[in-house]
Amino acid sequence: MASKTLYSQRDPMLKRDGFEDILEERRNSSDLKYALRCYAPVLYKGVTPCKANMLKNIVLQSDQLRYVINQVSQESGEAPDIIQEEASVILEEMAHRLQISTVRFFAFALSKAFKTLFQHVCVNEEGIQRLQQAIQEHPVVLLPSHRSYMDFLLMSYILYTYDLALPVIAAGMDFMGMKFVGEMLRMSGAFFIRRSFGGDKLYWAVFSEYVKTMLRNGFAPIEFFLEGTRSRTCKSLTPKLGLLNIVIEPFFKGEVFDVNLVPISISYERILEESLYARELLGVPKPKESTSGLLKARRILSEDYGSIHVYFGQPVSVRSLAQGKVNRSTYNLFPRHIPRKPMEETQSFVNDTAYRIVRLQEDNMVLKPWVLMASLLLQNLEGMELSVLTEQTVWLRGLALSYAAFLDWPDHAPTAKVVSSSLALHRGLACVSGGRVSLVVGEPLGPVTPEEALFNRAVSVLSCASYRNQVLHVFLRPAMLAVAMHTAASSKKNEVYNCFSFLWDMFSNDFILCPGDTVQDFEEACYLLVKTGAVQMPQQDIVMTDIGQPTLSFFNGLLEPFLQGYQVVCRYLCEEASEGLTEKQYIPAVRSFAVKLILAGNLRCYEVLSSDMQKNALAALLRMDAVRKVKVADQVTLIVNKMAVNSIDDILGKNRMISHINQTQISPSLSLVAVAEDLCRDGLTPSYIR
């Protein structure tokens, strides 16, 4: 496939790296020959690959682990030999056993699967060349975005294709419950870690020393997901710092000259788990990973999931980033083998680095036309004329490109064809009837209750929102400014900034907003809205221009679901929450409250039912001291400052959104989880659940 021209985030006149379709050759040659070909990747400084048993011995004999073993022995009263044996068991459970024969099996199987599932798998080869050079110079850490189970399989497949060293990949213990498959993943480079290990000092020591040993010796690139888990909303998640702290520490201690962090952006035109994610957000428990579940999922092979774009970003040097920010000499004051908590200066650096990496991932996400169409359809839930949708998609494309979005729009294709092609690929989410486009709602097999109909509708909306969310990073800052202009009592720049700053703080769990960047983000938002002619800034004012109304209206609509979601949480906490509301009760209670509002006709936004939004709203209220957590016995109780919550609700625009509920007309105990389970039990399971 010919390389496509895509656009730079900072300068739309500059070209980004081109993409090549790695499936093109697979479609025209033998998959078996591909899997069995000579594979001889170059490693860091030409080191010899380390056998799994040798790696374990190095870890178990390390000074740091021995120090912790002696500590635990003294604290527990058990003999060091017993603690050493426990460490060995932990390491055995954790460690990878990379075998080239298993890698070749996956190369063959994935070639077959990818050619069936996807039209193209596109990779920026310049990024591959940069990575190849980086691997030879310094230890490398691969940091992909995480939107699908497919991500880590895809990464290893690409590196094998380009004859690069295969990564060792941090994976959750959930996969070990999959008979046969779990061990296959281990033999393809996965090492397994528990989701949480609290104050287990020995487990942490084994885990951190295992990762640092691989990094210090350059045995293989290390791969993990900064977000920690798959994003069910397809928005980037707040980064987790544990593993990043571990891989950066050897640099701080002078054990390696540098570490290269490689941000990788994986963009799916159609997400395999779209309906599954929507159901999880509505409270339906995530299916347990199992081999039988994997076998049942093979029916997806009959579907078309469009294209994947994988962008390998510029390697980020930790040494360059830390210059002038971290005083490494303080690490010389303590023996290297003694574990110690990161200093505040170091922790701040790691946190800032994590956010910057996720921003780089976002900047290099490739956006398809459907994400623009989904953004428009969600602001018109009653449907749109196809001609109007086409016209507005063209307008939004121009706006996105003016903001330097990384947009993949087919060259020389008529707009009508691009729109119809996108609708065909996503026919499970939107359909055209009588020249009008509307979201598809799963058809039940029989009569349904209002709650069941609401659940079906919510799945459709949240599935569509997962695509709209992919473009939010492009429009987020100008959108927050548009809302701030609407909320502020005047056009004075300082008052608009105050509203912007409030929204920035409020939404910092929902979006990737780098700590300390409020002023910079505000100035960027002003620049972008002025650049596209939506606002003017005479003297110290910010005012809408004569032609700015469509842009500002679209931006207000873009953030409206989030504003309403946070308002519903505030309203619930002030009007409905009991004194003893526990953290576990919070999400089901808020969801039930939102269901009542929707069924009563007082709320039309289905996105407020999302558990992700409800969690982020609570996190914001906790951060703003409007809610406190108090541990009582074995439960965490939420203490609500109703005056503070009411004040936040007022700023968000309480009176424009929802009216008071007529409590006598609505059942007080509605559960979407129960509705979903009843649908399945009664044989009314819609097609998107089956």
Short mmCIF file of N, CA and C in Angstrom, two decimals, residues 298-376:
data_model
loop_
_atom_site.label_atom_id
_atom_site.label_comp_id
_atom_site.label_asym_id
_atom_site.label_seq_id
_atom_site.Cartn_x
_atom_site.Cartn_y
_atom_site.Cartn_z
N ARG A 298 -14.24 -16.83 18.42
CA ARG A 298 -13.74 -16.99 17.05
C ARG A 298 -14.77 -16.56 16.00
N ARG A 299 -16.03 -16.40 16.43
CA ARG A 299 -17.04 -15.94 15.46
C ARG A 299 -16.76 -14.53 14.96
N ILE A 300 -15.93 -13.78 15.69
CA ILE A 300 -15.60 -12.43 15.22
C ILE A 300 -14.81 -12.48 13.91
N LEU A 301 -14.25 -13.67 13.58
CA LEU A 301 -13.47 -13.79 12.35
C LEU A 301 -14.32 -13.57 11.11
N SER A 302 -15.65 -13.59 11.27
CA SER A 302 -16.52 -13.36 10.12
C SER A 302 -16.82 -11.87 9.93
N GLU A 303 -16.30 -11.02 10.83
CA GLU A 303 -16.56 -9.58 10.78
C GLU A 303 -15.40 -8.83 10.14
N ASP A 304 -15.70 -7.63 9.67
CA ASP A 304 -14.68 -6.73 9.11
C ASP A 304 -14.40 -5.64 10.14
N TYR A 305 -13.13 -5.52 10.56
CA TYR A 305 -12.77 -4.51 11.56
C TYR A 305 -11.90 -3.40 10.99
N GLY A 306 -11.92 -3.26 9.67
CA GLY A 306 -11.24 -2.12 9.05
C GLY A 306 -9.73 -2.19 9.17
N SER A 307 -9.12 -1.06 9.49
CA SER A 307 -7.66 -0.94 9.50
C SER A 307 -7.14 -0.67 10.91
N ILE A 308 -5.88 -1.01 11.10
CA ILE A 308 -5.13 -0.63 12.31
C ILE A 308 -3.94 0.22 11.88
N HIS A 309 -3.68 1.29 12.61
CA HIS A 309 -2.47 2.08 12.41
C HIS A 309 -1.64 2.01 13.68
N VAL A 310 -0.37 1.65 13.55
CA VAL A 310 0.54 1.59 14.69
C VAL A 310 1.68 2.57 14.43
N TYR A 311 1.77 3.58 15.30
CA TYR A 311 2.77 4.63 15.12
C TYR A 311 3.81 4.52 16.23
N PHE A 312 5.06 4.20 15.85
CA PHE A 312 6.17 4.15 16.79
C PHE A 312 6.75 5.55 16.90
N GLY A 313 6.60 6.16 18.07
CA GLY A 313 7.04 7.54 18.25
C GLY A 313 8.54 7.66 18.43
N GLN A 314 8.99 8.89 18.46
CA GLN A 314 10.40 9.19 18.69
C GLN A 314 10.81 8.71 20.08
N PRO A 315 11.88 7.89 20.19
CA PRO A 315 12.33 7.47 21.53
C PRO A 315 12.65 8.67 22.41
N VAL A 316 12.21 8.61 23.65
CA VAL A 316 12.40 9.70 24.60
C VAL A 316 13.52 9.31 25.55
N SER A 317 14.57 10.09 25.58
CA SER A 317 15.73 9.82 26.44
C SER A 317 15.44 10.28 27.87
N VAL A 318 15.50 9.35 28.81
CA VAL A 318 15.30 9.71 30.23
C VAL A 318 16.42 10.64 30.68
N ARG A 319 17.62 10.41 30.18
CA ARG A 319 18.76 11.26 30.55
C ARG A 319 18.52 12.72 30.16
N SER A 320 18.02 12.92 28.94
CA SER A 320 17.73 14.29 28.48
C SER A 320 16.59 14.91 29.28
N LEU A 321 15.56 14.12 29.54
CA LEU A 321 14.41 14.64 30.29
C LEU A 321 14.80 15.06 31.70
N ALA A 322 15.69 14.27 32.33
CA ALA A 322 16.03 14.51 33.74
C ALA A 322 17.05 15.63 33.92
N GLN A 323 17.67 16.08 32.82
CA GLN A 323 18.70 17.12 32.90
C GLN A 323 18.14 18.36 33.59
N GLY A 324 18.74 18.73 34.71
CA GLY A 324 18.33 19.93 35.43
C GLY A 324 17.08 19.76 36.27
N LYS A 325 16.47 18.55 36.25
CA LYS A 325 15.23 18.34 37.02
C LYS A 325 15.44 17.41 38.22
N VAL A 326 16.39 16.47 38.10
CA VAL A 326 16.63 15.51 39.17
C VAL A 326 18.11 15.52 39.52
N ASN A 327 18.41 15.67 40.80
CA ASN A 327 19.79 15.63 41.27
C ASN A 327 20.16 14.18 41.59
N ARG A 328 20.84 13.54 40.66
CA ARG A 328 21.15 12.11 40.82
C ARG A 328 22.22 11.85 41.87
N SER A 329 22.96 12.87 42.25
CA SER A 329 24.04 12.66 43.22
C SER A 329 23.53 12.18 44.57
N THR A 330 22.26 12.49 44.89
CA THR A 330 21.70 12.05 46.17
C THR A 330 21.61 10.53 46.26
N TYR A 331 21.57 9.86 45.11
CA TYR A 331 21.51 8.40 45.11
C TYR A 331 22.84 7.77 45.53
N ASN A 332 23.92 8.58 45.53
CA ASN A 332 25.22 8.06 45.95
C ASN A 332 25.36 8.02 47.46
N LEU A 333 24.39 8.59 48.17
CA LEU A 333 24.48 8.65 49.63
C LEU A 333 24.03 7.36 50.29
N PHE A 334 23.43 6.46 49.50
CA PHE A 334 22.93 5.20 50.06
C PHE A 334 23.44 4.04 49.20
N PRO A 335 23.68 2.88 49.81
CA PRO A 335 24.04 1.69 49.01
C PRO A 335 22.92 1.38 48.00
N ARG A 336 23.30 1.00 46.81
CA ARG A 336 22.32 0.80 45.75
C ARG A 336 21.35 -0.34 46.04
N HIS A 337 21.81 -1.32 46.81
CA HIS A 337 20.97 -2.50 47.02
C HIS A 337 19.89 -2.30 48.08
N ILE A 338 19.92 -1.16 48.77
CA ILE A 338 18.92 -0.92 49.80
C ILE A 338 17.72 -0.20 49.19
N PRO A 339 16.55 -0.83 49.17
CA PRO A 339 15.36 -0.19 48.58
C PRO A 339 14.97 1.05 49.38
N ARG A 340 14.56 2.08 48.67
CA ARG A 340 14.08 3.28 49.34
C ARG A 340 13.01 3.94 48.49
N LYS A 341 12.11 4.63 49.15
CA LYS A 341 11.04 5.30 48.42
C LYS A 341 11.61 6.42 47.57
N PRO A 342 11.01 6.66 46.38
CA PRO A 342 11.50 7.76 45.55
C PRO A 342 11.35 9.09 46.27
N MET A 343 12.32 9.96 46.08
CA MET A 343 12.24 11.31 46.65
C MET A 343 11.11 12.07 45.97
N GLU A 344 10.65 13.14 46.62
CA GLU A 344 9.56 13.93 46.06
C GLU A 344 9.93 14.49 44.69
N GLU A 345 11.19 14.92 44.55
CA GLU A 345 11.68 15.45 43.28
C GLU A 345 11.60 14.37 42.19
N THR A 346 12.00 13.15 42.54
CA THR A 346 11.97 12.05 41.59
C THR A 346 10.54 11.67 41.22
N GLN A 347 9.68 11.60 42.23
CA GLN A 347 8.29 11.22 41.99
C GLN A 347 7.61 12.23 41.08
N SER A 348 7.91 13.51 41.29
CA SER A 348 7.34 14.56 40.44
C SER A 348 7.82 14.40 39.00
N PHE A 349 9.10 14.07 38.84
CA PHE A 349 9.66 13.87 37.50
C PHE A 349 9.00 12.68 36.80
N VAL A 350 8.85 11.57 37.52
CA VAL A 350 8.23 10.37 36.93
C VAL A 350 6.78 10.65 36.56
N ASN A 351 6.05 11.35 37.42
CA ASN A 351 4.65 11.70 37.14
C ASN A 351 4.55 12.57 35.89
N ASP A 352 5.41 13.58 35.81
CA ASP A 352 5.41 14.47 34.65
C ASP A 352 5.77 13.71 33.38
N THR A 353 6.75 12.81 33.47
CA THR A 353 7.16 12.01 32.31
C THR A 353 6.01 11.12 31.83
N ALA A 354 5.30 10.51 32.77
CA ALA A 354 4.18 9.63 32.41
C ALA A 354 3.12 10.40 31.63
N TYR A 355 2.76 11.58 32.11
CA TYR A 355 1.75 12.38 31.41
C TYR A 355 2.23 12.79 30.03
N ARG A 356 3.49 13.16 29.93
CA ARG A 356 4.03 13.58 28.62
C ARG A 356 4.00 12.41 27.62
N ILE A 357 4.32 11.22 28.11
CA ILE A 357 4.30 10.05 27.22
C ILE A 357 2.88 9.78 26.72
N VAL A 358 1.89 9.85 27.63
CA VAL A 358 0.51 9.60 27.21
C VAL A 358 0.05 10.69 26.23
N ARG A 359 0.49 11.93 26.44
CA ARG A 359 0.15 12.98 25.48
C ARG A 359 0.75 12.68 24.10
N LEU A 360 1.98 12.16 24.08
CA LEU A 360 2.59 11.78 22.81
C LEU A 360 1.82 10.65 22.15
N GLN A 361 1.35 9.70 22.95
CA GLN A 361 0.51 8.63 22.40
C GLN A 361 -0.73 9.24 21.75
N GLU A 362 -1.38 10.17 22.44
CA GLU A 362 -2.59 10.79 21.91
C GLU A 362 -2.29 11.55 20.61
N ASP A 363 -1.21 12.32 20.61
CA ASP A 363 -0.87 13.13 19.43
C ASP A 363 -0.70 12.28 18.19
N ASN A 364 -0.24 11.04 18.36
CA ASN A 364 0.05 10.18 17.21
C ASN A 364 -1.02 9.12 16.94
N MET A 365 -2.19 9.28 17.58
CA MET A 365 -3.33 8.42 17.26
C MET A 365 -3.88 8.82 15.89
N VAL A 366 -4.08 7.84 15.03
CA VAL A 366 -4.60 8.10 13.69
C VAL A 366 -6.13 8.06 13.74
N LEU A 367 -6.76 9.13 13.32
CA LEU A 367 -8.22 9.26 13.40
C LEU A 367 -8.85 8.98 12.04
N LYS A 368 -9.88 8.16 12.04
CA LYS A 368 -10.60 7.83 10.81
C LYS A 368 -11.86 8.71 10.71
N PRO A 369 -12.46 8.81 9.53
CA PRO A 369 -13.65 9.65 9.37
C PRO A 369 -14.78 9.32 10.35
N TRP A 370 -14.89 8.05 10.75
CA TRP A 370 -16.00 7.67 11.62
C TRP A 370 -15.98 8.39 12.96
N VAL A 371 -14.79 8.72 13.48
CA VAL A 371 -14.75 9.39 14.79
C VAL A 371 -15.39 10.78 14.69
N LEU A 372 -15.27 11.42 13.54
CA LEU A 372 -15.92 12.72 13.33
C LEU A 372 -17.43 12.54 13.21
N MET A 373 -17.84 11.51 12.47
CA MET A 373 -19.27 11.25 12.29
C MET A 373 -19.93 10.88 13.62
N ALA A 374 -19.23 10.06 14.42
CA ALA A 374 -19.77 9.67 15.73
C ALA A 374 -19.94 10.89 16.63
N SER A 375 -19.00 11.83 16.55
CA SER A 375 -19.09 13.06 17.35
C SER A 375 -20.35 13.85 17.00
N LEU A 376 -20.69 13.88 15.73
CA LEU A 376 -21.89 14.61 15.28
C LEU A 376 -23.16 13.86 15.64
#
